[in-house]
């Protein structure tokens, strides 16, 4: 019976939840020298499905501009279904905010590259992202945001 109390973590499924590719200036975009400016917008999130399952997603928007015109725009939501059983509450948030996105990112990266290449553009391999650092940074920001409110309450009394 003690085995049933062991923490269990399992990736059950990886899937693309949403994908969009636009090349608004094709085919003219292919006639220009390729010196793109790449803008990347990335975020992640999670939602609890039931007592043991969470959906975690990483959403990215990549905009490539060339000579002041949008060459392509890719939006992708890479998601995963994760089972977490008997995980201590204090560990769930870091797992959802850092560990799971780290697992999903290589799949998102490959999907972005595939869409861009199939759109007729040179390969785009996104640089690795340190979700652990992003998670800790977000936790610090949340803690700092909570502190001024507490300080204000103390000074107004």
JSON list of C-alpha atoms in Angstrom, two decimals, residues 9-153:
[
{"chain": "A", "resi": 9, "resn": "UNK", "atom": "CA", "xyz": [4.50, 12.33, -12.55]},
{"chain": "A", "resi": 10, "resn": "UNK", "atom": "CA", "xyz": [3.76, 11.35, -16.13]},
{"chain": "A", "resi": 11, "resn": "UNK", "atom": "CA", "xyz": [3.48, 13.10, -19.45]},
{"chain": "A", "resi": 12, "resn": "UNK", "atom": "CA", "xyz": [0.42, 11.55, -21.03]},
{"chain": "A", "resi": 13, "resn": "UNK", "atom": "CA", "xyz": [0.10, 13.49, -24.28]},
{"chain": "A", "resi": 14, "resn": "UNK", "atom": "CA", "xyz": [1.77, 16.30, -26.23]},
{"chain": "A", "resi": 15, "resn": "UNK", "atom": "CA", "xyz": [-0.33, 18.15, -28.77]},
{"chain": "A", "resi": 16, "resn": "UNK", "atom": "CA", "xyz": [-0.69, 21.35, -30.73]},
{"chain": "A", "resi": 17, "resn": "UNK", "atom": "CA", "xyz": [-3.70, 23.17, -29.35]},
{"chain": "A", "resi": 18, "resn": "UNK", "atom": "CA", "xyz": [-3.62, 26.05, -31.84]},
{"chain": "A", "resi": 19, "resn": "UNK", "atom": "CA", "xyz": [-1.44, 26.94, -34.82]},
{"chain": "A", "resi": 20, "resn": "UNK", "atom": "CA", "xyz": [-1.48, 29.79, -37.31]},
{"chain": "A", "resi": 21, "resn": "UNK", "atom": "CA", "xyz": [0.92, 30.78, -40.07]},
{"chain": "A", "resi": 22, "resn": "UNK", "atom": "CA", "xyz": [0.55, 33.93, -42.15]},
{"chain": "A", "resi": 23, "resn": "UNK", "atom": "CA", "xyz": [2.77, 35.29, -44.92]},
{"chain": "A", "resi": 24, "resn": "UNK", "atom": "CA", "xyz": [0.93, 38.52, -45.75]},
{"chain": "A", "resi": 25, "resn": "UNK", "atom": "CA", "xyz": [3.52, 39.78, -48.24]},
{"chain": "A", "resi": 26, "resn": "UNK", "atom": "CA", "xyz": [4.21, 36.57, -50.14]},
{"chain": "A", "resi": 27, "resn": "UNK", "atom": "CA", "xyz": [5.36, 36.15, -52.85]},
{"chain": "A", "resi": 28, "resn": "UNK", "atom": "CA", "xyz": [7.03, 39.60, -52.86]},
{"chain": "A", "resi": 29, "resn": "UNK", "atom": "CA", "xyz": [8.75, 38.73, -49.57]},
{"chain": "A", "resi": 30, "resn": "UNK", "atom": "CA", "xyz": [10.73, 36.02, -51.40]},
{"chain": "A", "resi": 31, "resn": "UNK", "atom": "CA", "xyz": [12.25, 38.50, -53.88]},
{"chain": "A", "resi": 32, "resn": "UNK", "atom": "CA", "xyz": [14.06, 40.56, -51.21]},
{"chain": "A", "resi": 33, "resn": "UNK", "atom": "CA", "xyz": [17.37, 39.90, -49.50]},
{"chain": "A", "resi": 34, "resn": "UNK", "atom": "CA", "xyz": [16.60, 37.95, -46.32]},
{"chain": "A", "resi": 35, "resn": "UNK", "atom": "CA", "xyz": [17.72, 40.01, -43.30]},
{"chain": "A", "resi": 36, "resn": "UNK", "atom": "CA", "xyz": [14.82, 39.52, -40.93]},
{"chain": "A", "resi": 37, "resn": "UNK", "atom": "CA", "xyz": [14.09, 41.18, -37.63]},
{"chain": "A", "resi": 38, "resn": "UNK", "atom": "CA", "xyz": [12.55, 38.51, -35.41]},
{"chain": "A", "resi": 39, "resn": "UNK", "atom": "CA", "xyz": [10.20, 39.46, -32.59]},
{"chain": "A", "resi": 40, "resn": "UNK", "atom": "CA", "xyz": [9.28, 36.73, -30.11]},
{"chain": "A", "resi": 41, "resn": "UNK", "atom": "CA", "xyz": [6.43, 36.84, -27.60]},
{"chain": "A", "resi": 42, "resn": "UNK", "atom": "CA", "xyz": [6.24, 33.83, -25.30]},
{"chain": "A", "resi": 43, "resn": "UNK", "atom": "CA", "xyz": [4.17, 32.83, -22.31]},
{"chain": "A", "resi": 44, "resn": "UNK", "atom": "CA", "xyz": [3.04, 29.70, -20.55]},
{"chain": "A", "resi": 45, "resn": "UNK", "atom": "CA", "xyz": [0.22, 28.62, -18.32]},
{"chain": "A", "resi": 46, "resn": "UNK", "atom": "CA", "xyz": [-1.56, 25.68, -16.80]},
{"chain": "A", "resi": 47, "resn": "UNK", "atom": "CA", "xyz": [-5.00, 24.61, -15.73]},
{"chain": "A", "resi": 48, "resn": "UNK", "atom": "CA", "xyz": [-6.16, 21.84, -13.46]},
{"chain": "A", "resi": 49, "resn": "UNK", "atom": "CA", "xyz": [-8.45, 19.36, -15.19]},
{"chain": "A", "resi": 50, "resn": "UNK", "atom": "CA", "xyz": [-9.18, 17.08, -12.22]},
{"chain": "A", "resi": 51, "resn": "UNK", "atom": "CA", "xyz": [-7.43, 15.92, -9.05]},
{"chain": "A", "resi": 52, "resn": "UNK", "atom": "CA", "xyz": [-4.62, 14.24, -10.97]},
{"chain": "A", "resi": 53, "resn": "UNK", "atom": "CA", "xyz": [-4.41, 15.94, -14.40]},
{"chain": "A", "resi": 54, "resn": "UNK", "atom": "CA", "xyz": [-3.15, 19.29, -15.60]},
{"chain": "A", "resi": 55, "resn": "UNK", "atom": "CA", "xyz": [-2.99, 20.85, -19.02]},
{"chain": "A", "resi": 56, "resn": "UNK", "atom": "CA", "xyz": [0.16, 22.93, -19.46]},
{"chain": "A", "resi": 57, "resn": "UNK", "atom": "CA", "xyz": [0.76, 25.11, -22.51]},
{"chain": "A", "resi": 58, "resn": "UNK", "atom": "CA", "xyz": [3.47, 27.25, -24.02]},
{"chain": "A", "resi": 59, "resn": "UNK", "atom": "CA", "xyz": [2.25, 29.92, -26.42]},
{"chain": "A", "resi": 60, "resn": "UNK", "atom": "CA", "xyz": [4.57, 31.71, -28.80]},
{"chain": "A", "resi": 61, "resn": "UNK", "atom": "CA", "xyz": [4.07, 34.40, -31.40]},
{"chain": "A", "resi": 62, "resn": "UNK", "atom": "CA", "xyz": [6.95, 34.92, -33.82]},
{"chain": "A", "resi": 63, "resn": "UNK", "atom": "CA", "xyz": [6.89, 37.91, -36.15]},
{"chain": "A", "resi": 64, "resn": "UNK", "atom": "CA", "xyz": [9.55, 38.21, -38.84]},
{"chain": "A", "resi": 65, "resn": "UNK", "atom": "CA", "xyz": [9.90, 41.58, -40.54]},
{"chain": "A", "resi": 66, "resn": "UNK", "atom": "CA", "xyz": [12.11, 42.14, -43.54]},
{"chain": "A", "resi": 67, "resn": "UNK", "atom": "CA", "xyz": [12.78, 45.61, -44.93]},
{"chain": "A", "resi": 68, "resn": "UNK", "atom": "CA", "xyz": [9.99, 47.02, -42.77]},
{"chain": "A", "resi": 69, "resn": "UNK", "atom": "CA", "xyz": [7.32, 44.57, -43.95]},
{"chain": "A", "resi": 70, "resn": "UNK", "atom": "CA", "xyz": [5.94, 41.54, -42.15]},
{"chain": "A", "resi": 71, "resn": "UNK", "atom": "CA", "xyz": [7.38, 38.48, -43.89]},
{"chain": "A", "resi": 72, "resn": "UNK", "atom": "CA", "xyz": [5.59, 35.96, -41.68]},
{"chain": "A", "resi": 73, "resn": "UNK", "atom": "CA", "xyz": [3.69, 35.64, -38.45]},
{"chain": "A", "resi": 74, "resn": "UNK", "atom": "CA", "xyz": [3.47, 32.33, -36.59]},
{"chain": "A", "resi": 75, "resn": "UNK", "atom": "CA", "xyz": [1.32, 31.71, -33.54]},
{"chain": "A", "resi": 76, "resn": "UNK", "atom": "CA", "xyz": [1.49, 28.33, -31.86]},
{"chain": "A", "resi": 77, "resn": "UNK", "atom": "CA", "xyz": [0.16, 26.86, -28.65]},
{"chain": "A", "resi": 78, "resn": "UNK", "atom": "CA", "xyz": [1.98, 23.65, -27.73]},
{"chain": "A", "resi": 79, "resn": "UNK", "atom": "CA", "xyz": [0.26, 21.82, -24.90]},
{"chain": "A", "resi": 80, "resn": "UNK", "atom": "CA", "xyz": [0.66, 18.73, -22.82]},
{"chain": "A", "resi": 81, "resn": "UNK", "atom": "CA", "xyz": [-1.48, 16.61, -20.57]},
{"chain": "A", "resi": 82, "resn": "UNK", "atom": "CA", "xyz": [0.38, 15.77, -17.36]},
{"chain": "A", "resi": 83, "resn": "UNK", "atom": "CA", "xyz": [-0.63, 13.39, -14.59]},
{"chain": "A", "resi": 84, "resn": "UNK", "atom": "CA", "xyz": [0.51, 14.35, -11.10]},
{"chain": "A", "resi": 85, "resn": "UNK", "atom": "CA", "xyz": [-0.40, 12.09, -8.21]},
{"chain": "A", "resi": 86, "resn": "UNK", "atom": "CA", "xyz": [0.70, 12.57, -4.59]},
{"chain": "A", "resi": 87, "resn": "UNK", "atom": "CA", "xyz": [2.89, 15.55, -5.50]},
{"chain": "A", "resi": 88, "resn": "UNK", "atom": "CA", "xyz": [3.37, 17.89, -2.52]},
{"chain": "A", "resi": 89, "resn": "UNK", "atom": "CA", "xyz": [1.43, 21.12, -3.02]},
{"chain": "A", "resi": 90, "resn": "UNK", "atom": "CA", "xyz": [4.63, 23.21, -2.74]},
{"chain": "A", "resi": 91, "resn": "UNK", "atom": "CA", "xyz": [6.12, 21.38, -5.73]},
{"chain": "A", "resi": 92, "resn": "UNK", "atom": "CA", "xyz": [3.13, 21.61, -8.07]},
{"chain": "A", "resi": 93, "resn": "UNK", "atom": "CA", "xyz": [3.54, 25.30, -8.96]},
{"chain": "A", "resi": 94, "resn": "UNK", "atom": "CA", "xyz": [7.23, 24.96, -9.97]},
{"chain": "A", "resi": 95, "resn": "UNK", "atom": "CA", "xyz": [6.43, 21.81, -11.94]},
{"chain": "A", "resi": 96, "resn": "UNK", "atom": "CA", "xyz": [3.61, 23.54, -13.83]},
{"chain": "A", "resi": 97, "resn": "UNK", "atom": "CA", "xyz": [5.52, 26.81, -14.29]},
{"chain": "A", "resi": 98, "resn": "UNK", "atom": "CA", "xyz": [8.98, 25.51, -15.18]},
{"chain": "A", "resi": 99, "resn": "UNK", "atom": "CA", "xyz": [9.42, 21.76, -15.53]},
{"chain": "A", "resi": 100, "resn": "UNK", "atom": "CA", "xyz": [6.44, 21.08, -17.80]},
{"chain": "A", "resi": 101, "resn": "UNK", "atom": "CA", "xyz": [7.16, 24.04, -20.15]},
{"chain": "A", "resi": 102, "resn": "UNK", "atom": "CA", "xyz": [10.77, 22.81, -20.37]},
{"chain": "A", "resi": 103, "resn": "UNK", "atom": "CA", "xyz": [9.42, 19.44, -21.55]},
{"chain": "A", "resi": 104, "resn": "UNK", "atom": "CA", "xyz": [7.08, 21.06, -24.11]},
{"chain": "A", "resi": 105, "resn": "UNK", "atom": "CA", "xyz": [9.50, 23.60, -25.58]},
{"chain": "A", "resi": 106, "resn": "UNK", "atom": "CA", "xyz": [11.47, 21.26, -27.91]},
{"chain": "A", "resi": 107, "resn": "UNK", "atom": "CA", "xyz": [8.18, 20.21, -29.53]},
{"chain": "A", "resi": 108, "resn": "UNK", "atom": "CA", "xyz": [7.07, 23.83, -29.90]},
{"chain": "A", "resi": 109, "resn": "UNK", "atom": "CA", "xyz": [10.46, 24.71, -31.36]},
{"chain": "A", "resi": 110, "resn": "UNK", "atom": "CA", "xyz": [10.24, 21.95, -33.97]},
{"chain": "A", "resi": 111, "resn": "UNK", "atom": "CA", "xyz": [6.65, 22.88, -34.87]},
{"chain": "A", "resi": 112, "resn": "UNK", "atom": "CA", "xyz": [7.59, 26.55, -35.38]},
{"chain": "A", "resi": 113, "resn": "UNK", "atom": "CA", "xyz": [10.54, 25.58, -37.58]},
{"chain": "A", "resi": 114, "resn": "UNK", "atom": "CA", "xyz": [8.37, 23.22, -39.62]},
{"chain": "A", "resi": 115, "resn": "UNK", "atom": "CA", "xyz": [5.67, 25.86, -40.21]},
{"chain": "A", "resi": 116, "resn": "UNK", "atom": "CA", "xyz": [8.24, 28.48, -41.24]},
{"chain": "A", "resi": 117, "resn": "UNK", "atom": "CA", "xyz": [10.00, 26.12, -43.68]},
{"chain": "A", "resi": 118, "resn": "UNK", "atom": "CA", "xyz": [6.69, 24.92, -45.14]},
{"chain": "A", "resi": 119, "resn": "UNK", "atom": "CA", "xyz": [5.80, 28.59, -45.58]},
{"chain": "A", "resi": 120, "resn": "UNK", "atom": "CA", "xyz": [8.80, 28.94, -47.90]},
{"chain": "A", "resi": 121, "resn": "UNK", "atom": "CA", "xyz": [11.17, 30.73, -45.53]},
{"chain": "A", "resi": 122, "resn": "UNK", "atom": "CA", "xyz": [14.60, 29.72, -44.21]},
{"chain": "A", "resi": 123, "resn": "UNK", "atom": "CA", "xyz": [14.64, 27.51, -41.12]},
{"chain": "A", "resi": 124, "resn": "UNK", "atom": "CA", "xyz": [14.01, 29.28, -37.83]},
{"chain": "A", "resi": 125, "resn": "UNK", "atom": "CA", "xyz": [15.36, 27.43, -34.82]},
{"chain": "A", "resi": 126, "resn": "UNK", "atom": "CA", "xyz": [14.34, 29.28, -31.66]},
{"chain": "A", "resi": 127, "resn": "UNK", "atom": "CA", "xyz": [17.02, 29.64, -29.02]},
{"chain": "A", "resi": 128, "resn": "UNK", "atom": "CA", "xyz": [16.51, 27.56, -25.89]},
{"chain": "A", "resi": 129, "resn": "UNK", "atom": "CA", "xyz": [14.42, 29.18, -23.17]},
{"chain": "A", "resi": 130, "resn": "UNK", "atom": "CA", "xyz": [15.21, 28.79, -19.47]},
{"chain": "A", "resi": 131, "resn": "UNK", "atom": "CA", "xyz": [11.73, 28.34, -18.01]},
{"chain": "A", "resi": 132, "resn": "UNK", "atom": "CA", "xyz": [13.23, 27.77, -14.54]},
{"chain": "A", "resi": 133, "resn": "UNK", "atom": "CA", "xyz": [14.69, 31.29, -14.58]},
{"chain": "A", "resi": 134, "resn": "UNK", "atom": "CA", "xyz": [11.46, 32.76, -16.00]},
{"chain": "A", "resi": 135, "resn": "UNK", "atom": "CA", "xyz": [9.43, 31.01, -13.29]},
{"chain": "A", "resi": 136, "resn": "UNK", "atom": "CA", "xyz": [11.68, 32.30, -10.49]},
{"chain": "A", "resi": 137, "resn": "UNK", "atom": "CA", "xyz": [11.61, 35.80, -11.98]},
{"chain": "A", "resi": 138, "resn": "UNK", "atom": "CA", "xyz": [7.78, 35.70, -12.10]},
{"chain": "A", "resi": 139, "resn": "UNK", "atom": "CA", "xyz": [7.63, 34.49, -8.47]},
{"chain": "A", "resi": 140, "resn": "UNK", "atom": "CA", "xyz": [9.91, 37.37, -7.39]},
{"chain": "A", "resi": 141, "resn": "UNK", "atom": "CA", "xyz": [7.76, 39.88, -9.27]},
{"chain": "A", "resi": 142, "resn": "UNK", "atom": "CA", "xyz": [4.61, 38.52, -7.64]},
{"chain": "A", "resi": 143, "resn": "UNK", "atom": "CA", "xyz": [6.25, 38.70, -4.21]},
{"chain": "A", "resi": 144, "resn": "UNK", "atom": "CA", "xyz": [7.41, 42.29, -4.83]},
{"chain": "A", "resi": 145, "resn": "UNK", "atom": "CA", "xyz": [3.96, 43.28, -6.10]},
{"chain": "A", "resi": 146, "resn": "UNK", "atom": "CA", "xyz": [2.42, 41.92, -2.91]},
{"chain": "A", "resi": 147, "resn": "UNK", "atom": "CA", "xyz": [4.87, 43.73, -0.60]},
{"chain": "A", "resi": 148, "resn": "UNK", "atom": "CA", "xyz": [3.99, 47.36, -1.46]},
{"chain": "A", "resi": 149, "resn": "UNK", "atom": "CA", "xyz": [0.30, 46.66, -0.84]},
{"chain": "A", "resi": 150, "resn": "UNK", "atom": "CA", "xyz": [1.16, 45.32, 2.61]},
{"chain": "A", "resi": 151, "resn": "UNK", "atom": "CA", "xyz": [3.44, 48.27, 3.33]},
{"chain": "A", "resi": 152, "resn": "UNK", "atom": "CA", "xyz": [0.73, 50.73, 2.26]},
{"chain": "A", "resi": 153, "resn": "UNK", "atom": "CA", "xyz": [-1.82, 49.11, 4.54]}
]
